[in-house]
PDB file of N, CA and C in Angstrom:
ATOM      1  N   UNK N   1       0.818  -1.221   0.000  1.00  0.00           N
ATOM      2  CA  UNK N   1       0.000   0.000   0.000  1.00  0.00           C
ATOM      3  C   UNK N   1       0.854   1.274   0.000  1.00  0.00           C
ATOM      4  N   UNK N   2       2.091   1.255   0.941  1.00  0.00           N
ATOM      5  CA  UNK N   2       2.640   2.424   0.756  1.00  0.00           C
ATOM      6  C   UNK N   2       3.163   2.965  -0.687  1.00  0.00           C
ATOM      7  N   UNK N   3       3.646   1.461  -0.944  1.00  0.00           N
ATOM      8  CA  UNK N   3       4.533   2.047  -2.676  1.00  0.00           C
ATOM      9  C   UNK N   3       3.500   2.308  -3.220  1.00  0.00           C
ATOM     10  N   UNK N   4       2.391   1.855  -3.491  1.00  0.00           N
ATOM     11  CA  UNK N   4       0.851   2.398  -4.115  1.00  0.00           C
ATOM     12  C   UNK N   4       0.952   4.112  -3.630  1.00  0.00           C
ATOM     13  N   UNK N   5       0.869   4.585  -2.756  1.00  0.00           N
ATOM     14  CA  UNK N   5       0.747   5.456  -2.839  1.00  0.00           C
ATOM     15  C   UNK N   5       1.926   6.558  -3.157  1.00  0.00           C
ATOM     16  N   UNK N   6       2.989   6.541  -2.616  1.00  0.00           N
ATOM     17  CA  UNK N   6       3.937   6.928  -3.447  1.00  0.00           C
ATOM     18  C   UNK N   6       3.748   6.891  -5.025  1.00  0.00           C
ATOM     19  N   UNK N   7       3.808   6.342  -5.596  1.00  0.00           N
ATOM     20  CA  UNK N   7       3.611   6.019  -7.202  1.00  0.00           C
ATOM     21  C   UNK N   7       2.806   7.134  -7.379  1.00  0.00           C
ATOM     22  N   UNK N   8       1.660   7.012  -6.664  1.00  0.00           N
ATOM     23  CA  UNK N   8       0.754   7.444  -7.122  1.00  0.00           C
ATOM     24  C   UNK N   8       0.886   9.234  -6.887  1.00  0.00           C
ATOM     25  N   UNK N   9       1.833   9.570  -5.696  1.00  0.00           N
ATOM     26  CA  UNK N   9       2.309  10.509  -5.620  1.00  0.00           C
ATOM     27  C   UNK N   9       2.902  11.497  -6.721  1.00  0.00           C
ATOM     28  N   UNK N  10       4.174  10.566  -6.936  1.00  0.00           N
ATOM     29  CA  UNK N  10       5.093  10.900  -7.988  1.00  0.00           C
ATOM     30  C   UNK N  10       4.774  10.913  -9.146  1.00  0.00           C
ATOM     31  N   UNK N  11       3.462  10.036  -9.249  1.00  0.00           N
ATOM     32  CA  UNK N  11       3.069  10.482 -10.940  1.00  0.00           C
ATOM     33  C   UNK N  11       1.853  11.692 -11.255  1.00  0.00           C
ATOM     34  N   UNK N  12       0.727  12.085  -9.845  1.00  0.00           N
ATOM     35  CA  UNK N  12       0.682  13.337  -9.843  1.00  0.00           C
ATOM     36  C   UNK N  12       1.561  14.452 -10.200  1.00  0.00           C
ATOM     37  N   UNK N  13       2.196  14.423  -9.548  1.00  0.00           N
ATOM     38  CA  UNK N  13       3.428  15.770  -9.305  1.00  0.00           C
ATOM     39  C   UNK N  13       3.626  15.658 -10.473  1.00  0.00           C
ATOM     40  N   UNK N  14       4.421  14.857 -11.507  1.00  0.00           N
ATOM     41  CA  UNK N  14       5.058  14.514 -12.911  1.00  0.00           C
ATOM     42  C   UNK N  14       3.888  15.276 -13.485  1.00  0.00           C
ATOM     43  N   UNK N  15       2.425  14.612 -13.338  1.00  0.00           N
ATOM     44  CA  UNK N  15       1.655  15.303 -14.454  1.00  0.00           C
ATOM     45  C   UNK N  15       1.261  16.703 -14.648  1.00  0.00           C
ATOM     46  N   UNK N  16       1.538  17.432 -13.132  1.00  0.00           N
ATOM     47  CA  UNK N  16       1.523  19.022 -12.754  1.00  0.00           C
ATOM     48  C   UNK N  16       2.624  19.694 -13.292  1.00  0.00           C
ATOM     49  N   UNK N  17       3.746  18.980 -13.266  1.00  0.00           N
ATOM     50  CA  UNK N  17       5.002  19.242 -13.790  1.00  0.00           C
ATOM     51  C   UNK N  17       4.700  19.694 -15.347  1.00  0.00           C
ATOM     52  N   UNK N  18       4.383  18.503 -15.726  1.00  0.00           N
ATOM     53  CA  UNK N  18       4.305  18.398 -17.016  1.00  0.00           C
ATOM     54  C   UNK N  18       3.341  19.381 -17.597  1.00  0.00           C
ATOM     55  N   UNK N  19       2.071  19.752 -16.966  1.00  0.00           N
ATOM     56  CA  UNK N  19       1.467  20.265 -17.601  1.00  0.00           C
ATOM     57  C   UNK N  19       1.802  22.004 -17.502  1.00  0.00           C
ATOM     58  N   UNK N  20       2.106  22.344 -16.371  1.00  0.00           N
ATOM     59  CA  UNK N  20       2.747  23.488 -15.902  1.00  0.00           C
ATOM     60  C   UNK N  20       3.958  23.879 -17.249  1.00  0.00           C
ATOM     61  N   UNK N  21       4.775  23.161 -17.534  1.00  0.00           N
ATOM     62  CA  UNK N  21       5.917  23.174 -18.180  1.00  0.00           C
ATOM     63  C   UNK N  21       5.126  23.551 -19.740  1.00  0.00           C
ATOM     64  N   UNK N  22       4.372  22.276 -20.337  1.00  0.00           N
ATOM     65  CA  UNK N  22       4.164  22.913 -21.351  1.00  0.00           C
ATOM     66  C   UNK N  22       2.484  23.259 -22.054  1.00  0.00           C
ATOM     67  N   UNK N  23       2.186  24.221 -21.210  1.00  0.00           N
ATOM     68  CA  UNK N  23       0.848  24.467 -21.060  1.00  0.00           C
ATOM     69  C   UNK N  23       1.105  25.437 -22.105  1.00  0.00           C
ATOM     70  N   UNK N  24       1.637  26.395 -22.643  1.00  0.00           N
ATOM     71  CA  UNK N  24       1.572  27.380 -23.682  1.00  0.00           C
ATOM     72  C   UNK N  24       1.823  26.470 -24.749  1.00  0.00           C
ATOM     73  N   UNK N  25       2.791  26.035 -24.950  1.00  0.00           N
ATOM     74  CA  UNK N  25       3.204  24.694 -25.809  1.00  0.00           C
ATOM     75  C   UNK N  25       1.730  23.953 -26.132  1.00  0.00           C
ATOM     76  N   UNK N  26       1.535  23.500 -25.348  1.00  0.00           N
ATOM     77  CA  UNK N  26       0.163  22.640 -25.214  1.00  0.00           C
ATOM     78  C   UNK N  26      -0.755  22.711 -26.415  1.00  0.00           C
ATOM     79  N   UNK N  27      -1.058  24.510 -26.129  1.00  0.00           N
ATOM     80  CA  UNK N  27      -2.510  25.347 -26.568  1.00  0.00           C
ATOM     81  C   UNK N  27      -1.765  25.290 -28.326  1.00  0.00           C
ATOM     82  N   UNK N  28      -0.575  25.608 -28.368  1.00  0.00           N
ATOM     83  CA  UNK N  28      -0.260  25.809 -29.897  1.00  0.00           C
ATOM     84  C   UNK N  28      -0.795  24.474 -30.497  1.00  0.00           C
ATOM     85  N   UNK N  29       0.268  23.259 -29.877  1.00  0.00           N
ATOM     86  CA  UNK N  29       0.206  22.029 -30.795  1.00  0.00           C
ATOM     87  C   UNK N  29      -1.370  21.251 -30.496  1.00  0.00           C
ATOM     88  N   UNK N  30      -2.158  21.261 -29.755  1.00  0.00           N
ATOM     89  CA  UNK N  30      -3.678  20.735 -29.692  1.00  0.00           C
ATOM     90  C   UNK N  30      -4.329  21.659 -30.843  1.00  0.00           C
ATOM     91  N   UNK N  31      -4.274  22.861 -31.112  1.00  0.00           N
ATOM     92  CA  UNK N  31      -4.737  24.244 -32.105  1.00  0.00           C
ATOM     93  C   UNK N  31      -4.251  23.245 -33.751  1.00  0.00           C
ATOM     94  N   UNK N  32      -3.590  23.074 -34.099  1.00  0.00           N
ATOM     95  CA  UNK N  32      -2.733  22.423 -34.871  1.00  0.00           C
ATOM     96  C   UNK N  32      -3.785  21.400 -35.653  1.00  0.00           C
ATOM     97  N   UNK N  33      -3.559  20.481 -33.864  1.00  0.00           N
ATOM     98  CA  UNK N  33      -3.705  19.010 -33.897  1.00  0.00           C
ATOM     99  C   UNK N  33      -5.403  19.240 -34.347  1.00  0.00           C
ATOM    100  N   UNK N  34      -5.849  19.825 -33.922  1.00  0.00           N
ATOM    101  CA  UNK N  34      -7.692  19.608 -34.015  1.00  0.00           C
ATOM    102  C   UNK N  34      -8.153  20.292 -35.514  1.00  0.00           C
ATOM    103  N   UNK N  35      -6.938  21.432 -36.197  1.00  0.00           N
ATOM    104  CA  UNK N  35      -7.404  21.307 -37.616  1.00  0.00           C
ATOM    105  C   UNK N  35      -7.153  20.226 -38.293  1.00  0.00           C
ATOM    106  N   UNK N  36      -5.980  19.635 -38.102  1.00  0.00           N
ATOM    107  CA  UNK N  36      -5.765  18.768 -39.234  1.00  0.00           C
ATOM    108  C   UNK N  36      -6.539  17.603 -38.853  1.00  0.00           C
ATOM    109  N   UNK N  37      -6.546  16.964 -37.095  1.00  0.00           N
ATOM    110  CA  UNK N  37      -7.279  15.530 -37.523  1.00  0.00           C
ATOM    111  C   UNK N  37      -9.070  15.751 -36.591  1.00  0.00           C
ATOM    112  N   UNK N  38      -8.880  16.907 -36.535  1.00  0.00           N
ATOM    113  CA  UNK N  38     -10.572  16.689 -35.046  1.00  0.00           C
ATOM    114  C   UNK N  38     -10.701  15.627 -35.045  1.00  0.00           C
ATOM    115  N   UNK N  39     -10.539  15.345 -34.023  1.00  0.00           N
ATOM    116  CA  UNK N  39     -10.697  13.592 -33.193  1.00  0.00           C
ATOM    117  C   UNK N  39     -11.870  14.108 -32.425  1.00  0.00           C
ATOM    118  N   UNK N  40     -13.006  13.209 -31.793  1.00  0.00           N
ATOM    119  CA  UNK N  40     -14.307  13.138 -31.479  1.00  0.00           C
ATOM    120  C   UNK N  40     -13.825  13.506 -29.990  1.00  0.00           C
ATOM    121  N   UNK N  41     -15.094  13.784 -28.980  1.00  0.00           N
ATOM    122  CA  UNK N  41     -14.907  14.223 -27.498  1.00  0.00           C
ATOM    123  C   UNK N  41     -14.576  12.976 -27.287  1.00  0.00           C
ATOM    124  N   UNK N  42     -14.999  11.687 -27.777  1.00  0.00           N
ATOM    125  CA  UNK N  42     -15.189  10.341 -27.166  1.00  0.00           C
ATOM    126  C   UNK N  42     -14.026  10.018 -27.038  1.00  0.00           C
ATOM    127  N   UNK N  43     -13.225  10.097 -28.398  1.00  0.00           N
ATOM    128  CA  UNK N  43     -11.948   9.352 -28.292  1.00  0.00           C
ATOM    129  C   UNK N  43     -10.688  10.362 -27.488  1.00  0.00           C
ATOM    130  N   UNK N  44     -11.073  11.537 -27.394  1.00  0.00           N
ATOM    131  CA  UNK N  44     -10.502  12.250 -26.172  1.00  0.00           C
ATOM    132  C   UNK N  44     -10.550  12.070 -24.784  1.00  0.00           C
ATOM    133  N   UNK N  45     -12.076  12.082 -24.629  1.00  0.00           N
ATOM    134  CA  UNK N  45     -12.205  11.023 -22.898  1.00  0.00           C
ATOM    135  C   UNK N  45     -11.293   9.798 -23.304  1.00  0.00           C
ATOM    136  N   UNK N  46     -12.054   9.050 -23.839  1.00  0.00           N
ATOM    137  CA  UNK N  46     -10.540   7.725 -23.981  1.00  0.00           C
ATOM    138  C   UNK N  46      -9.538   7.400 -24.054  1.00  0.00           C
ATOM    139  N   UNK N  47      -8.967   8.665 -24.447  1.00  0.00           N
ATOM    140  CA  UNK N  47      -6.898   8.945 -24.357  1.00  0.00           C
ATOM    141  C   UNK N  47      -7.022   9.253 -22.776  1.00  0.00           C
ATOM    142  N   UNK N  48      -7.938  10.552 -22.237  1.00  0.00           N
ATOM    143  CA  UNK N  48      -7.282  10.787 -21.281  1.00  0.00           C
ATOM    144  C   UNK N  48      -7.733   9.825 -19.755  1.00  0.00           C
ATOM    145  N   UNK N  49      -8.564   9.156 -20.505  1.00  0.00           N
ATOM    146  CA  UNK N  49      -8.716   7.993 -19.391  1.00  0.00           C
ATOM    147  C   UNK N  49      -7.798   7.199 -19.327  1.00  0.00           C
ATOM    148  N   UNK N  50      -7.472   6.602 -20.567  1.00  0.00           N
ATOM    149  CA  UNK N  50      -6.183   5.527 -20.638  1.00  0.00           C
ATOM    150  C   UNK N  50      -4.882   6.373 -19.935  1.00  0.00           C
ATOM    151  N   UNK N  51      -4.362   7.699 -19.935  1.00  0.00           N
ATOM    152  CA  UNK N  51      -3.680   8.456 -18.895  1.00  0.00           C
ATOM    153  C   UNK N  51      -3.543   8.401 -17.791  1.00  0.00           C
ATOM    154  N   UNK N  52      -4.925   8.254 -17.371  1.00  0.00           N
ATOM    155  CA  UNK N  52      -4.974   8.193 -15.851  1.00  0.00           C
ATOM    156  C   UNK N  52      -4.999   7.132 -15.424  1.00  0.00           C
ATOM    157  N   UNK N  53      -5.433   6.078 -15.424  1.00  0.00           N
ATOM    158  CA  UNK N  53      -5.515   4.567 -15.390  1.00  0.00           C
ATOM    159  C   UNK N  53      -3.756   4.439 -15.522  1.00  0.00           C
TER     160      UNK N  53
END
């Protein structure tokens, strides 16, 4: 249980990290990404579920 939570620690923080870091970055390449392929809300919940999981 403890390493469970640790993990689970460290991969919070990573994803705050991460998103903190390239959140301007982010907005350009998603802007990009949604002219050329618009992918559905569905298969977006479904990436970012498979993320979190």
């Amino acid at each position: 249980m403890p390493e469970n939570i640790e993990f689970s620690g460290t991969f919070f923080l990573f994803i705050v990290i991460l998103f903190s870091f390239s959140k301007k970055q982010l907005n350009h390449v998603a802007e990009g990404y949604f002219k050329r392929v618009k992918p559905t809300y569905q298969s977006l919940a479904r990436r970012s579920q498979y993320l979190v999981t």
